[in-house]
Amino acid sequence: MHQHMTTHLNNPQEVQVICIDPGFGDCKWLTKSKSGKFSTAIKRADTSVLKFDVKGGDISLNKDEYLFNGSKWYVGNAIAEMNALATRDYSFIEKFAPLIAYKAITDARLDITKPIRIKTCLSIMNYENKEAFAKAMSTINVNNQVINCEVDVIAQGFASFIDYVVTNDIDSARMYTVTNIGFNTIDFCVILGGQVIYSTASPNGANEIVKPLRQLLESKFKLYFNEQEVKQVLLERQITVSGKKVDLSEEIFEIKAQYFETFFYSLPDIREYLRKADKNIFAGGGAYFLQGANLDDNMTFVNQPFEFSDVRGVSSYEQ
């Protein structure tokens, strides 16, 4: 498997570099001096809804709206979270890649009049689409502003290994595995001699924990919960409803236990690699759910924040 795909932009000016992990749950971005993340929840703005600020007065263009492909959209804010478009397949990420990249670029306060290089990553599951993905990000047309970018794409999982290597001594003669647990996918790769010798992916990411918890919450409290709210409950193991805190640690423990009982079975042919590896490295936002679990001695984690592992690896990787 080739680890990267590049589109080039020829310009003698100093190039601004931003690393972006678009993610099915959250987009993570990183520049030389800043970092951030936002939910990849996207919702079309309802043109029939009147908009007004707290001081009163009609607003024709909300500051949180983005004009893209002839429509106005909300991205990664509270409004987008409510009844957002499903963010569960590759076609979504490719279609909205320019919009996600634009928000990351503006959040990072890059100068869009100067050259920009985007270093990004894709799940192993979708890596065959790397050329189309690079092309989608290479021309960004949002809010009637056109930004042409140079784009590098490498594989998730492999990017997490690069992140691990930066802060840990490794023996290139030994075998390492990386399991990157994203929101929608699990990426698994085996590295020997600095090369990926095996890789696979599964669609059973951390959303397989979020879904049953969401069902439990909505059944128990008769309320609607969006994904960001459920993820917060999952991390805090409690919820506040009508001003009262409700402990959910036992229920969440059961859901997580059920998930990890089938976790490795969702990735065929990996048990032999896990046993042989010098280190089995866990990364991605879903790695938080493994903390406190009874892990083998050869299992370890990338540095926190776990969800920034791919974007840190992308930042460190040069072909």
Coordinates of C-alpha atoms in Angstrom, one line a residue:
M1 CA 0.0 0.0 0.0
H2 CA 1.4 3.4 -0.9
Q3 CA 1.2 5.7 2.0
H4 CA 0.7 9.1 0.3
M5 CA -1.0 11.0 -2.6
T6 CA 0.1 14.5 -3.6
T7 CA -1.3 17.3 -5.7
H8 CA 1.1 20.2 -6.4
L9 CA 0.8 23.9 -6.4
N10 CA 3.7 25.8 -7.9
N11 CA 4.3 29.1 -6.2
P12 CA 7.6 30.6 -5.1
Q13 CA 6.0 32.3 -2.1
E14 CA 6.4 30.8 1.4
V15 CA 3.7 28.1 1.7
Q16 CA 1.5 27.9 4.8
V17 CA 1.1 24.3 6.0
I18 CA -2.1 23.0 7.7
C19 CA -2.6 19.4 8.7
I20 CA -6.2 18.2 8.7
D21 CA -7.7 14.9 9.8
P22 CA -11.3 15.3 8.6
G23 CA -12.8 12.5 10.7
F24 CA -16.3 11.1 10.7
G25 CA -16.9 12.5 14.2
D26 CA -14.6 15.5 14.6
C27 CA -12.2 17.3 12.3
K28 CA -8.8 17.9 13.9
W29 CA -6.3 20.5 12.5
L30 CA -2.8 21.5 13.3
T31 CA -0.4 24.3 12.1
K32 CA 3.0 25.3 13.3
S33 CA 1.6 27.3 16.1
K34 CA -2.0 26.3 16.6
S35 CA -4.4 23.4 16.8
G36 CA -8.1 22.9 17.1
K37 CA -11.0 20.6 16.4
F38 CA -14.7 20.9 15.6
S39 CA -17.5 18.4 15.0
T40 CA -18.0 17.4 11.3
A41 CA -21.7 17.7 11.8
I42 CA -23.0 19.6 8.8
K43 CA -26.6 20.9 8.2
R44 CA -28.1 22.9 5.4
A45 CA -29.3 26.3 6.7
D46 CA -33.1 26.6 6.6
T47 CA -33.8 29.7 4.5
S48 CA -37.4 29.8 5.8
V49 CA -36.2 30.4 9.4
L50 CA -36.0 34.0 10.6
K51 CA -32.6 34.8 12.1
F52 CA -32.1 37.4 14.8
D53 CA -29.5 38.3 17.3
V54 CA -30.0 38.7 21.1
K55 CA -30.4 42.5 20.6
G56 CA -33.1 42.0 18.1
G57 CA -33.0 42.8 14.4
D58 CA -33.0 40.6 11.4
I59 CA -29.8 39.1 10.1
S60 CA -29.6 38.1 6.5
L61 CA -26.3 36.2 6.8
N62 CA -25.4 34.4 10.0
K63 CA -21.7 34.5 10.8
D64 CA -21.7 30.7 11.3
E65 CA -23.1 30.1 7.9
Y66 CA -21.0 29.0 4.9
L67 CA -21.9 29.4 1.3
F68 CA -21.0 26.2 -0.5
N69 CA -22.2 24.6 -3.8
G70 CA -25.0 27.2 -4.0
S71 CA -26.4 26.6 -0.5
K72 CA -25.8 27.9 3.0
W73 CA -24.5 25.4 5.6
Y74 CA -23.8 25.2 9.3
V75 CA -20.6 23.3 10.2
G76 CA -19.5 22.0 13.6
N77 CA -21.7 24.2 15.8
A78 CA -24.7 23.6 18.0
I79 CA -27.1 24.3 15.1
A80 CA -25.4 21.8 12.9
E81 CA -25.6 19.2 15.6
M82 CA -29.4 19.3 15.6
N83 CA -30.6 16.9 12.8
A84 CA -27.2 17.1 11.0
L85 CA -26.6 15.2 7.8
A86 CA -25.4 11.6 8.4
T87 CA -21.6 11.6 8.5
R88 CA -21.1 7.9 8.1
D89 CA -19.6 7.2 4.7
Y90 CA -16.7 8.2 2.5
S91 CA -18.9 10.0 0.0
F92 CA -19.9 12.5 2.7
I93 CA -16.3 13.3 3.6
E94 CA -15.3 13.7 -0.1
K95 CA -18.3 15.9 -1.0
F96 CA -17.8 18.3 2.0
A97 CA -14.0 18.1 2.1
P98 CA -13.7 21.7 0.7
L99 CA -16.1 23.0 3.3
I100 CA -14.4 21.2 6.2
A101 CA -11.0 22.3 5.0
Y102 CA -12.2 25.9 4.6
K103 CA -13.4 26.0 8.2
A104 CA -10.1 24.5 9.5
I105 CA -8.2 27.1 7.4
T106 CA -10.2 30.0 8.7
D107 CA -10.2 28.7 12.3
A108 CA -6.4 28.6 12.0
R109 CA -6.4 32.2 10.7
L110 CA -4.3 31.4 7.6
D111 CA -3.9 34.0 5.0
I112 CA -5.9 32.7 2.0
T113 CA -4.2 35.1 -0.4
K114 CA -0.9 33.2 0.1
P115 CA -0.1 29.6 -0.9
I116 CA -1.5 26.8 1.3
R117 CA -0.4 23.2 1.6
I118 CA -2.9 20.7 3.2
K119 CA -1.5 17.5 4.7
T120 CA -4.3 15.2 5.4
C121 CA -5.2 11.5 5.9
L122 CA -7.8 8.9 5.0
S123 CA -8.9 5.7 6.6
I124 CA -7.4 2.5 5.1
M125 CA -10.9 1.5 4.3
N126 CA -11.3 4.5 1.9
Y127 CA -7.7 4.9 0.9
E128 CA -8.4 3.7 -2.7
N129 CA -10.1 7.1 -3.1
K130 CA -7.0 9.1 -2.2
E131 CA -6.7 10.7 -5.6
A132 CA -10.3 11.9 -5.7
F133 CA -10.0 13.1 -2.1
A134 CA -6.8 15.1 -2.9
K135 CA -8.5 16.6 -5.9
A136 CA -11.6 17.6 -3.8
M137 CA -9.5 19.5 -1.3
S138 CA -7.2 21.0 -3.9
T139 CA -9.8 23.6 -5.0
I140 CA -11.8 25.1 -2.2
N141 CA -14.7 27.4 -3.2
V142 CA -16.6 28.7 -0.1
N143 CA -18.2 32.1 0.6
N144 CA -17.3 33.0 -3.0
Q145 CA -13.6 32.7 -2.2
V146 CA -11.5 30.3 -4.2
I147 CA -8.4 28.7 -2.6
N148 CA -6.1 26.5 -4.6
C149 CA -4.1 24.2 -2.4
E150 CA -1.3 21.6 -2.7
V151 CA -2.6 18.4 -1.0
D152 CA -0.8 15.4 0.5
V153 CA -2.8 12.4 1.6
I154 CA -1.4 9.5 3.7
A155 CA -3.1 6.6 5.4
Q156 CA -4.6 6.8 8.9
G157 CA -3.0 4.2 11.2
F158 CA 0.3 4.7 9.4
A159 CA 0.1 8.3 10.4
S160 CA -0.4 7.3 14.0
F161 CA 2.7 5.1 13.8
I162 CA 4.7 8.1 12.6
D163 CA 3.3 10.0 15.6
Y164 CA 4.5 7.3 18.0
V165 CA 7.9 7.1 16.4
V166 CA 8.5 10.9 17.0
T167 CA 8.4 10.4 20.8
N168 CA 9.4 6.8 21.3
D169 CA 12.5 4.8 20.5
I170 CA 11.8 1.9 18.2
D171 CA 13.8 -1.0 16.7
S172 CA 13.2 -1.1 13.0
A173 CA 14.0 -4.8 12.9
R174 CA 11.0 -5.5 15.2
M175 CA 7.3 -5.7 14.4
Y176 CA 4.8 -3.0 15.5
T177 CA 1.0 -2.8 15.0
V178 CA -1.2 0.3 15.2
T179 CA -4.9 0.1 15.9
N180 CA -6.5 3.5 15.3
I181 CA -10.0 3.6 16.6
G182 CA -11.9 6.4 14.9
F183 CA -15.5 7.3 15.2
N184 CA -16.6 5.4 12.2
T185 CA -13.7 3.1 11.4
I186 CA -11.0 1.0 13.0
D187 CA -7.7 1.1 11.0
F188 CA -5.1 -1.6 11.7
C189 CA -1.7 -1.8 10.2
V190 CA 1.5 -3.8 10.8
I191 CA 4.9 -2.2 10.4
L192 CA 8.2 -4.1 10.0
G193 CA 11.4 -2.5 8.9
G194 CA 9.7 0.8 8.6
Q195 CA 7.2 -0.5 6.0
V196 CA 3.6 -1.4 6.2
I197 CA 3.4 -5.1 5.5
Y198 CA -0.3 -5.6 6.3
S199 CA -3.3 -3.4 6.7
T200 CA -7.0 -3.8 7.1
A201 CA -10.0 -1.8 8.3
S202 CA -13.4 -2.3 9.9
P203 CA -16.5 0.0 10.0
N204 CA -17.0 -0.8 13.7
G205 CA -15.5 2.3 15.2
A206 CA -16.5 4.1 18.4
N207 CA -19.9 4.9 17.0
E208 CA -20.7 1.2 17.9
I209 CA -20.5 2.4 21.5
V210 CA -22.3 5.6 20.9
K211 CA -25.3 4.1 19.2
P212 CA -26.5 1.8 22.1
L213 CA -25.8 4.5 24.6
R214 CA -27.8 6.9 22.7
Q215 CA -30.7 4.4 22.5
L216 CA -30.4 3.9 26.3
L217 CA -30.5 7.6 27.0
E218 CA -33.4 8.4 24.8
S219 CA -35.4 5.4 26.2
K220 CA -34.5 6.3 29.8
F221 CA -35.1 10.1 29.7
K222 CA -37.5 10.4 26.8
L223 CA -35.3 13.1 25.2
Y224 CA -33.4 13.5 21.9
F225 CA -29.6 13.4 22.2
N226 CA -27.2 14.3 19.4
E227 CA -23.9 12.5 18.9
Q228 CA -21.8 15.2 20.6
E229 CA -24.0 15.0 23.7
V230 CA -23.8 11.2 23.8
K231 CA -20.0 11.3 23.4
Q232 CA -19.8 13.7 26.3
V233 CA -21.9 11.4 28.5
L234 CA -19.6 8.5 27.5
L235 CA -16.5 10.4 28.6
E236 CA -18.0 11.8 31.8
R237 CA -20.0 8.6 32.7
Q238 CA -22.9 10.8 34.0
I239 CA -25.5 13.1 32.7
T240 CA -27.4 16.1 34.1
V241 CA -31.1 16.2 33.4
S242 CA -33.5 18.8 34.9
G243 CA -30.6 19.9 37.1
K244 CA -30.0 16.5 38.6
K245 CA -26.8 14.5 38.0
V246 CA -27.4 10.9 37.1
D247 CA -24.6 8.3 37.4
L248 CA -24.4 6.0 34.3
S249 CA -21.0 4.4 35.0
E250 CA -22.4 0.8 35.3
E251 CA -24.5 1.1 32.1
I252 CA -21.6 2.5 30.2
F253 CA -19.2 -0.2 31.5
E254 CA -21.6 -2.9 30.2
I255 CA -21.9 -1.2 26.8
K256 CA -18.1 -0.9 26.5
A257 CA -17.5 -4.5 27.7
Q258 CA -19.9 -5.7 25.0
Y259 CA -18.1 -3.7 22.3
F260 CA -14.6 -4.9 23.2
E261 CA -15.8 -8.5 23.4
T262 CA -16.3 -8.3 19.6
F263 CA -13.7 -5.6 18.9
F264 CA -10.8 -7.7 17.5
Y265 CA -13.2 -10.2 15.9
S266 CA -14.3 -7.3 13.6
L267 CA -10.7 -7.2 12.2
P268 CA -9.9 -10.6 10.7
D269 CA -6.5 -12.2 10.7
I270 CA -4.9 -9.8 13.2
R271 CA -4.5 -12.0 16.3
E272 CA -1.2 -13.5 15.1
Y273 CA 0.2 -10.0 14.5
L274 CA -0.9 -8.9 17.9
R275 CA 0.9 -11.8 19.6
K276 CA 4.1 -11.4 17.5
A277 CA 4.5 -7.6 17.7
D278 CA 7.0 -5.9 20.0
K279 CA 4.4 -3.2 20.6
N280 CA 0.7 -2.9 19.8
I281 CA 0.0 0.8 19.7
F282 CA -3.5 2.3 20.2
A283 CA -4.5 5.6 18.8
G284 CA -7.6 7.7 17.8
G285 CA -10.4 9.1 19.8
G286 CA -11.8 5.7 20.6
A287 CA -8.5 4.8 22.4
Y288 CA -9.9 6.7 25.5
F289 CA -12.4 3.9 25.9
L290 CA -9.6 1.4 26.3
Q291 CA -8.1 3.2 29.2
G292 CA -8.5 1.2 32.4
A293 CA -9.0 -2.0 30.4
N294 CA -7.0 -5.1 31.1
L295 CA -4.4 -4.9 28.3
D296 CA -1.5 -7.2 27.5
D297 CA 2.0 -6.0 28.4
N298 CA 2.9 -5.3 24.8
M299 CA -0.1 -2.9 24.3
T300 CA 0.5 0.8 24.7
F301 CA -0.9 4.2 23.6
V302 CA 0.2 7.2 21.6
N303 CA 0.5 10.5 23.4
Q304 CA -2.6 12.3 24.4
P305 CA -4.8 13.8 23.0
F306 CA -5.3 10.4 21.3
E307 CA -7.6 11.9 18.7
F308 CA -4.8 14.2 17.4
S309 CA -2.5 11.2 16.7
D310 CA -3.1 11.0 12.9
V311 CA -2.9 14.8 12.4
R312 CA 0.4 14.9 14.5
G313 CA 1.7 12.0 12.4
V314 CA 0.7 13.7 9.1
S315 CA 2.5 16.8 10.3
S316 CA 5.8 14.9 11.0
Y317 CA 5.6 12.8 7.8
E318 CA 7.6 13.8 4.7
Q319 CA 7.9 11.5 1.6

